[in-house]
mmCIF file of C-alpha atoms in Angstrom:
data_model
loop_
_atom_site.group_PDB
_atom_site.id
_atom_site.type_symbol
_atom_site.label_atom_id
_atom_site.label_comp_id
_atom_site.label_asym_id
_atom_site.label_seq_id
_atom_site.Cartn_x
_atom_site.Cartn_y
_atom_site.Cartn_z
ATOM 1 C CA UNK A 1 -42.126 13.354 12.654
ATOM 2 C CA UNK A 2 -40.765 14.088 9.235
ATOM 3 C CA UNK A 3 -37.897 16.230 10.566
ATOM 4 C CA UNK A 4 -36.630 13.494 13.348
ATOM 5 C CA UNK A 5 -36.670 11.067 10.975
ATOM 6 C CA UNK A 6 -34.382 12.843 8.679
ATOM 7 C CA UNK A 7 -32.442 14.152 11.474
ATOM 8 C CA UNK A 8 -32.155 10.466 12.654
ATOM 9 C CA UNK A 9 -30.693 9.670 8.939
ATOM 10 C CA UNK A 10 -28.245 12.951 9.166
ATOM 11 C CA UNK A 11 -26.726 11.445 12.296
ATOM 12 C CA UNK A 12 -26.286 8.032 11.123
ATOM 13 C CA UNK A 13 -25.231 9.006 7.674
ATOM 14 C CA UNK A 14 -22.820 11.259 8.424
ATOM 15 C CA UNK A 15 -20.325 9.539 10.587
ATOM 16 C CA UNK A 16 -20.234 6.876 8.277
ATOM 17 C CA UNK A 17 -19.338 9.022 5.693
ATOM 18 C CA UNK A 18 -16.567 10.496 7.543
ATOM 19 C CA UNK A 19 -15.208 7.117 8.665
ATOM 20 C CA UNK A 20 -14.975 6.051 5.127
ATOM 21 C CA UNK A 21 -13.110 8.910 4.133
ATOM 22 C CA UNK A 22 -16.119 10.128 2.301
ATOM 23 C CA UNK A 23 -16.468 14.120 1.466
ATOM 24 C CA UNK A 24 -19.899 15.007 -0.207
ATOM 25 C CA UNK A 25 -20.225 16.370 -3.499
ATOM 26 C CA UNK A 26 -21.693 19.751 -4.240
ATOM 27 C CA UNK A 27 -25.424 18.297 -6.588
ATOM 28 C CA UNK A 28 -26.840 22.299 -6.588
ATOM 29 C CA UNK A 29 -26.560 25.342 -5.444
ATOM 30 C CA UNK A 30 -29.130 27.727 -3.874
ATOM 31 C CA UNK A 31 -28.279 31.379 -3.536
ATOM 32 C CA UNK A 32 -24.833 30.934 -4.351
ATOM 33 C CA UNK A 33 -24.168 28.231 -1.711
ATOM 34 C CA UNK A 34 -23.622 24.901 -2.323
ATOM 35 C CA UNK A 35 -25.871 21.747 -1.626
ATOM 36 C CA UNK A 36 -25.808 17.873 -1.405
ATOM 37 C CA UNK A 37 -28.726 15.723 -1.588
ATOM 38 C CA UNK A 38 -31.008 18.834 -0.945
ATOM 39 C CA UNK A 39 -29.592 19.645 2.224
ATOM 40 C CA UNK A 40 -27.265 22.678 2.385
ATOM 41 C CA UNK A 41 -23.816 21.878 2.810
ATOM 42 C CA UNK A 42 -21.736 23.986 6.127
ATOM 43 C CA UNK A 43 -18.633 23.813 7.543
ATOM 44 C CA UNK A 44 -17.369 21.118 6.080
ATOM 45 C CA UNK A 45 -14.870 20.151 2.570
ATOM 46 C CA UNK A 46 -17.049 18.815 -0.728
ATOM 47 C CA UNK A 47 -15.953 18.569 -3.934
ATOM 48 C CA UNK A 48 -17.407 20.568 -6.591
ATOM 49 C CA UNK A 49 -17.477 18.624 -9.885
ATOM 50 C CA UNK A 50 -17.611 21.232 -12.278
ATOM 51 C CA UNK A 51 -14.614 23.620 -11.044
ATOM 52 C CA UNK A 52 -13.081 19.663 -9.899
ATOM 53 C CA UNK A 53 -11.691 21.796 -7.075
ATOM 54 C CA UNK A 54 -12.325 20.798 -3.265
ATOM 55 C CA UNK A 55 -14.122 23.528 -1.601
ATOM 56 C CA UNK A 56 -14.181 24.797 2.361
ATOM 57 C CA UNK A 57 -17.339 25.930 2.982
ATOM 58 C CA UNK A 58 -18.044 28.316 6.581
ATOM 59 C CA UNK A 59 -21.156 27.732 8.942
ATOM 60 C CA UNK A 60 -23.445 29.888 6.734
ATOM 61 C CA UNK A 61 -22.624 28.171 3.482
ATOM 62 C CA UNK A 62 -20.287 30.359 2.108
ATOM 63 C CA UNK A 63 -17.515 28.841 0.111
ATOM 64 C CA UNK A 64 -13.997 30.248 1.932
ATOM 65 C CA UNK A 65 -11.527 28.010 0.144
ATOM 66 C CA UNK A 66 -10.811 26.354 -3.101
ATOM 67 C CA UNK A 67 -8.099 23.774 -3.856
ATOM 68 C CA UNK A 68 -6.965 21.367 -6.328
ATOM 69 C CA UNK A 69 -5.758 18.801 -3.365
ATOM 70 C CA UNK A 70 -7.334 18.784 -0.478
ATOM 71 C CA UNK A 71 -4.004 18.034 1.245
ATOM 72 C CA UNK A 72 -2.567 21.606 0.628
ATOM 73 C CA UNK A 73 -4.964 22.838 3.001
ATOM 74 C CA UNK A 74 -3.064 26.008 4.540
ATOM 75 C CA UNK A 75 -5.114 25.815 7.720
ATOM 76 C CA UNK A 76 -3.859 22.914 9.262
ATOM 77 C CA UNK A 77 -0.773 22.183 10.706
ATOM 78 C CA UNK A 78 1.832 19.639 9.514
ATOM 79 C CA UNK A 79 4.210 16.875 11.280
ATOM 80 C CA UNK A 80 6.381 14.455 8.983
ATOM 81 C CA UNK A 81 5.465 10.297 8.879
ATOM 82 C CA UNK A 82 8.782 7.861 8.748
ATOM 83 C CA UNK A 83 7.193 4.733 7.331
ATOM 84 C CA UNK A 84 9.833 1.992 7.088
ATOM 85 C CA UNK A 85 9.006 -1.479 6.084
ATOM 86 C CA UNK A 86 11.311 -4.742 6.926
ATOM 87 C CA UNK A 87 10.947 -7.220 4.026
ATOM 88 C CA UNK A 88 12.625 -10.204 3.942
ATOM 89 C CA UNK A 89 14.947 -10.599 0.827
ATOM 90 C CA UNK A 90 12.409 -13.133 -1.089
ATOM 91 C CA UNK A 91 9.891 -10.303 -0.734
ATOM 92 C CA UNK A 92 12.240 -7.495 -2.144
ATOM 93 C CA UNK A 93 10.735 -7.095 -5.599
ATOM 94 C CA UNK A 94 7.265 -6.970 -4.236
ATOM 95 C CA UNK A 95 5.494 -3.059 -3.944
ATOM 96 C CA UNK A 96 3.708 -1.718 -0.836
ATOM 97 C CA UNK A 97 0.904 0.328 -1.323
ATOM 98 C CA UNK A 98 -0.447 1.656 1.893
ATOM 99 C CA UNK A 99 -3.706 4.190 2.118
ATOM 100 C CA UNK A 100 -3.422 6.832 5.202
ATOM 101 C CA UNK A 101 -7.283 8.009 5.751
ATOM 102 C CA UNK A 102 -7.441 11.013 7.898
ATOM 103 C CA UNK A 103 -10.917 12.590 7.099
ATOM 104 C CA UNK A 104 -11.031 14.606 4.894
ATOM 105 C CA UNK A 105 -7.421 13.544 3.820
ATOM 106 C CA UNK A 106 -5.717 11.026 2.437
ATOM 107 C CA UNK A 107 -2.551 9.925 1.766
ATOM 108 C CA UNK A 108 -1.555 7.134 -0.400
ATOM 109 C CA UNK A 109 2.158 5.731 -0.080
ATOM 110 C CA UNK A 110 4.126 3.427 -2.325
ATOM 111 C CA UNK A 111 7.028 1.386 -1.165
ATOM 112 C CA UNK A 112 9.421 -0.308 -3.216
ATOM 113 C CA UNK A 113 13.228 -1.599 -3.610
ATOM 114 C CA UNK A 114 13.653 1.510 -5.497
ATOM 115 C CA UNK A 115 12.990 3.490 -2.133
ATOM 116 C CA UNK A 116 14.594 0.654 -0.022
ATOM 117 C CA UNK A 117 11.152 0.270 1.197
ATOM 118 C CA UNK A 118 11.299 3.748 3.731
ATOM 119 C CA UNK A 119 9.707 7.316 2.881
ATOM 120 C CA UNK A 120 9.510 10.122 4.990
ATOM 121 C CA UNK A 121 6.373 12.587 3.863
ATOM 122 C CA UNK A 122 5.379 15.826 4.685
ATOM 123 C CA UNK A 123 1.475 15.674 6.156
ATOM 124 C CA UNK A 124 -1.633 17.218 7.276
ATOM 125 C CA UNK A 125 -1.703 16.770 11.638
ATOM 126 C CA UNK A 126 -4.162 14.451 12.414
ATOM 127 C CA UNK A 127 -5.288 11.283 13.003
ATOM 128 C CA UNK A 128 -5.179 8.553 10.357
ATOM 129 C CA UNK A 129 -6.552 4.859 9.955
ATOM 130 C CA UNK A 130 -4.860 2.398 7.611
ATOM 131 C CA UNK A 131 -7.744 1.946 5.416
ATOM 132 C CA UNK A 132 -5.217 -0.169 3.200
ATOM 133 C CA UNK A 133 -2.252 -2.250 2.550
ATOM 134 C CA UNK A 134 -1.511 -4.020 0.214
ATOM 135 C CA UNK A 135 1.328 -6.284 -1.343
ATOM 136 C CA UNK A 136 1.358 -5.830 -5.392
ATOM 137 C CA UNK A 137 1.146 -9.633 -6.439
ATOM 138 C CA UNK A 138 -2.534 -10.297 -5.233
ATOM 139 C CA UNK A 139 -1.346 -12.708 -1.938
ATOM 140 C CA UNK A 140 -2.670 -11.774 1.350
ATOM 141 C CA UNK A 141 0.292 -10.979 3.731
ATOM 142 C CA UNK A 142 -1.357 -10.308 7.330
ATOM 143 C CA UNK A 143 1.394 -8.615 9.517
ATOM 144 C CA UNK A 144 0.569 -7.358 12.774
ATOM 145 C CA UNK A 145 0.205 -3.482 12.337
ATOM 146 C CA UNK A 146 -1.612 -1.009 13.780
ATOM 147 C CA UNK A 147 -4.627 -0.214 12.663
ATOM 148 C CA UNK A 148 -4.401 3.801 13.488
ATOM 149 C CA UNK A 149 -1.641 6.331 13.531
ATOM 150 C CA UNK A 150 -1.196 10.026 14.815
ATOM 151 C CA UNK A 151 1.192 12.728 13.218
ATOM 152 C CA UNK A 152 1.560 16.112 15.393
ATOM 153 C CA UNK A 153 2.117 19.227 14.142
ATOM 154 C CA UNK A 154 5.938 19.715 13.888
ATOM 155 C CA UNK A 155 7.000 16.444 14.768
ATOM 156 C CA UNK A 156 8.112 13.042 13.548
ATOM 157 C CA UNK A 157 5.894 9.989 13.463
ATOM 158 C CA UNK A 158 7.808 6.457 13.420
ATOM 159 C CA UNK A 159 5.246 3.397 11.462
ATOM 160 C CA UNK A 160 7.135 0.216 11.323
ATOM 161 C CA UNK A 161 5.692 -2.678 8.870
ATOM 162 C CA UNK A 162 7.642 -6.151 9.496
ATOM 163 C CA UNK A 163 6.985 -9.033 6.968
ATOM 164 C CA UNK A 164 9.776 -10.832 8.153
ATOM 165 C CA UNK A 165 7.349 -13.686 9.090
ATOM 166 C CA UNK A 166 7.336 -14.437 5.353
ATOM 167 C CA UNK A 167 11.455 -15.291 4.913
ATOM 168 C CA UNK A 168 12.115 -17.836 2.925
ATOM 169 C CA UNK A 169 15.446 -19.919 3.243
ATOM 170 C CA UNK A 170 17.260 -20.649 0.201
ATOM 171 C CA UNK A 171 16.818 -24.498 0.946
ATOM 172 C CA UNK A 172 15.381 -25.351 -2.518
ATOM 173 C CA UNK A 173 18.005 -23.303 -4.380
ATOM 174 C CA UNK A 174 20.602 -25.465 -2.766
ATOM 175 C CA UNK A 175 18.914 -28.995 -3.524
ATOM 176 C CA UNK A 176 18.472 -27.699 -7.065
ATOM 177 C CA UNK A 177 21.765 -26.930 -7.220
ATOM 178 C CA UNK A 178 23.399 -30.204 -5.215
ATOM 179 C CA UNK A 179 21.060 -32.352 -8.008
ATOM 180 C CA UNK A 180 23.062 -30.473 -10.665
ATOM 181 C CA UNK A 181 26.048 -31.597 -9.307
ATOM 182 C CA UNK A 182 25.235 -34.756 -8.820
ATOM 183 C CA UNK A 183 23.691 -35.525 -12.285
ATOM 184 C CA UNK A 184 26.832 -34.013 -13.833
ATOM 185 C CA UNK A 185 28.901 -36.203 -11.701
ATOM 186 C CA UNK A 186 27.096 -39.278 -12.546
ATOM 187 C CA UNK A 187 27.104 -38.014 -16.497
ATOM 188 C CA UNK A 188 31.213 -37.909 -15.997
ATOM 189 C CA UNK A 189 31.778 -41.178 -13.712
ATOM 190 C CA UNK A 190 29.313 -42.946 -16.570
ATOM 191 C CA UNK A 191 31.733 -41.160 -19.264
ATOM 192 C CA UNK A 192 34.804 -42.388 -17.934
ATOM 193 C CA UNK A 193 33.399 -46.271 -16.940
ATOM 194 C CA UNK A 194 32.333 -46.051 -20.677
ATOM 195 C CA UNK A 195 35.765 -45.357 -22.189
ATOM 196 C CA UNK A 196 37.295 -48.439 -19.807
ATOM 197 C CA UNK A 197 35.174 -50.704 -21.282
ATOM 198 C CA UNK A 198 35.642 -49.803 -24.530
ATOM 199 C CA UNK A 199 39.494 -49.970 -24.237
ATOM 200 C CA UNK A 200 39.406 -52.905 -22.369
ATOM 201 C CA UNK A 201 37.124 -54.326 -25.344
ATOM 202 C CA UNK A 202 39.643 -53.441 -27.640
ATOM 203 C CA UNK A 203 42.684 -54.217 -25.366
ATOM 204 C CA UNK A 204 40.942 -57.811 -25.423
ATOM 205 C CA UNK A 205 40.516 -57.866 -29.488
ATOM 206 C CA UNK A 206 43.878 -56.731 -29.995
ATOM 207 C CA UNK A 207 45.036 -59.457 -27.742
ATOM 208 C CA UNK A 208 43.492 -62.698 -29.707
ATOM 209 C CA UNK A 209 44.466 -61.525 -33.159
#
């Protein structure tokens, strides 16, 4: 009963912790192979916190492959990601950060005037979801993107982001400035009535003496 129970656990665990991107950290080791929450960990990626290396370990536990990022994993393939994002020009000082989550890799992108808001990457083939993205200034932007994205190996993937939604006309700008005009005009009309009166004041003074 014992075993099916933790079985049961094992299968419920585990596919949430690969759909959140999740890679298990080596806790022990037994024998020279590596283990997580007293289970033994094969074929699978952890991270081992001491070496701070991610590890590739075979189906009997044996650790095959060590890395510092587990993106330079050399047996995978690799397929290049265009991301391009349309932004509206009230919207061009704002940063896009957007998270790629391909189990166990992950790729996090930065977009930015800087890069006229289009990178091209080198990544691992697979299958990613957009766990995030995000607009630097803290205001939620919804745009209608997809929510997954494939790269094959040796190949170009297209993601376009559009925010267009969020233009802004320069209407306000142009009121601000028309009011400018206008209160200097009035200043200047109100300048010149002033100096009529007064000559005519004196005109008038100059007269009766």
């Amino acid at each position: 009963m014992k075993k099916i129970v933790i079985i049961l656990l094992m299968v419920l665990f585990i596919p949430f912790v690969k759909a959140e991107g999740l890679i298990p950290e080596v806790e022990s080791y037994v024998d020279g192979k590596p283990y997580w929450d007293d289970m033994p960990l094969t074929s699978t990626w952890a991270y081992e916190p001491i070496s701070k290396k991610y590890i590739n370990i075979d189906a009997e536990g044996n650790i095959t492959i060590e890395l510092d990022n587990i993106n330079d994993d050399p047996t995978v393939g690799r397929g290049n990601i265009n991301i391009k994002v349309d932004m509206p020009d009230n919207l061009k000082n704002k940063t896009i950060k957007i998270v790629l989550d391909g189990y166990p890799y992950k790729y996090t992108f930065v977009l930015d005037k800087n890069n006229n808001f289009t990178i091209n990457e080198r990544v691992v083939a697979t299958n990613y979801v957009i766990s995030s993205l995000t607009v630097d200034d803290g205001y939620d932007y919804p745009i209608n993107n997809p929510q997954s994205v494939s790269v094959y190996n040796d190949d170009t993937t297209e993601l376009s982001l559009d925010y267009t939604s969020y233009y802004v006309k320069e209407e306000v700008k142009e009121d601000e400035h028309s009011k400018k005009s206008m209160t200097i005009l009035y200043i200047f009309v109100g300048a010149i009535a002033l100096f009529i009166l007064l000559f005519a004041a004196l005109f008038i003074k100059a007269k009766n003496i």
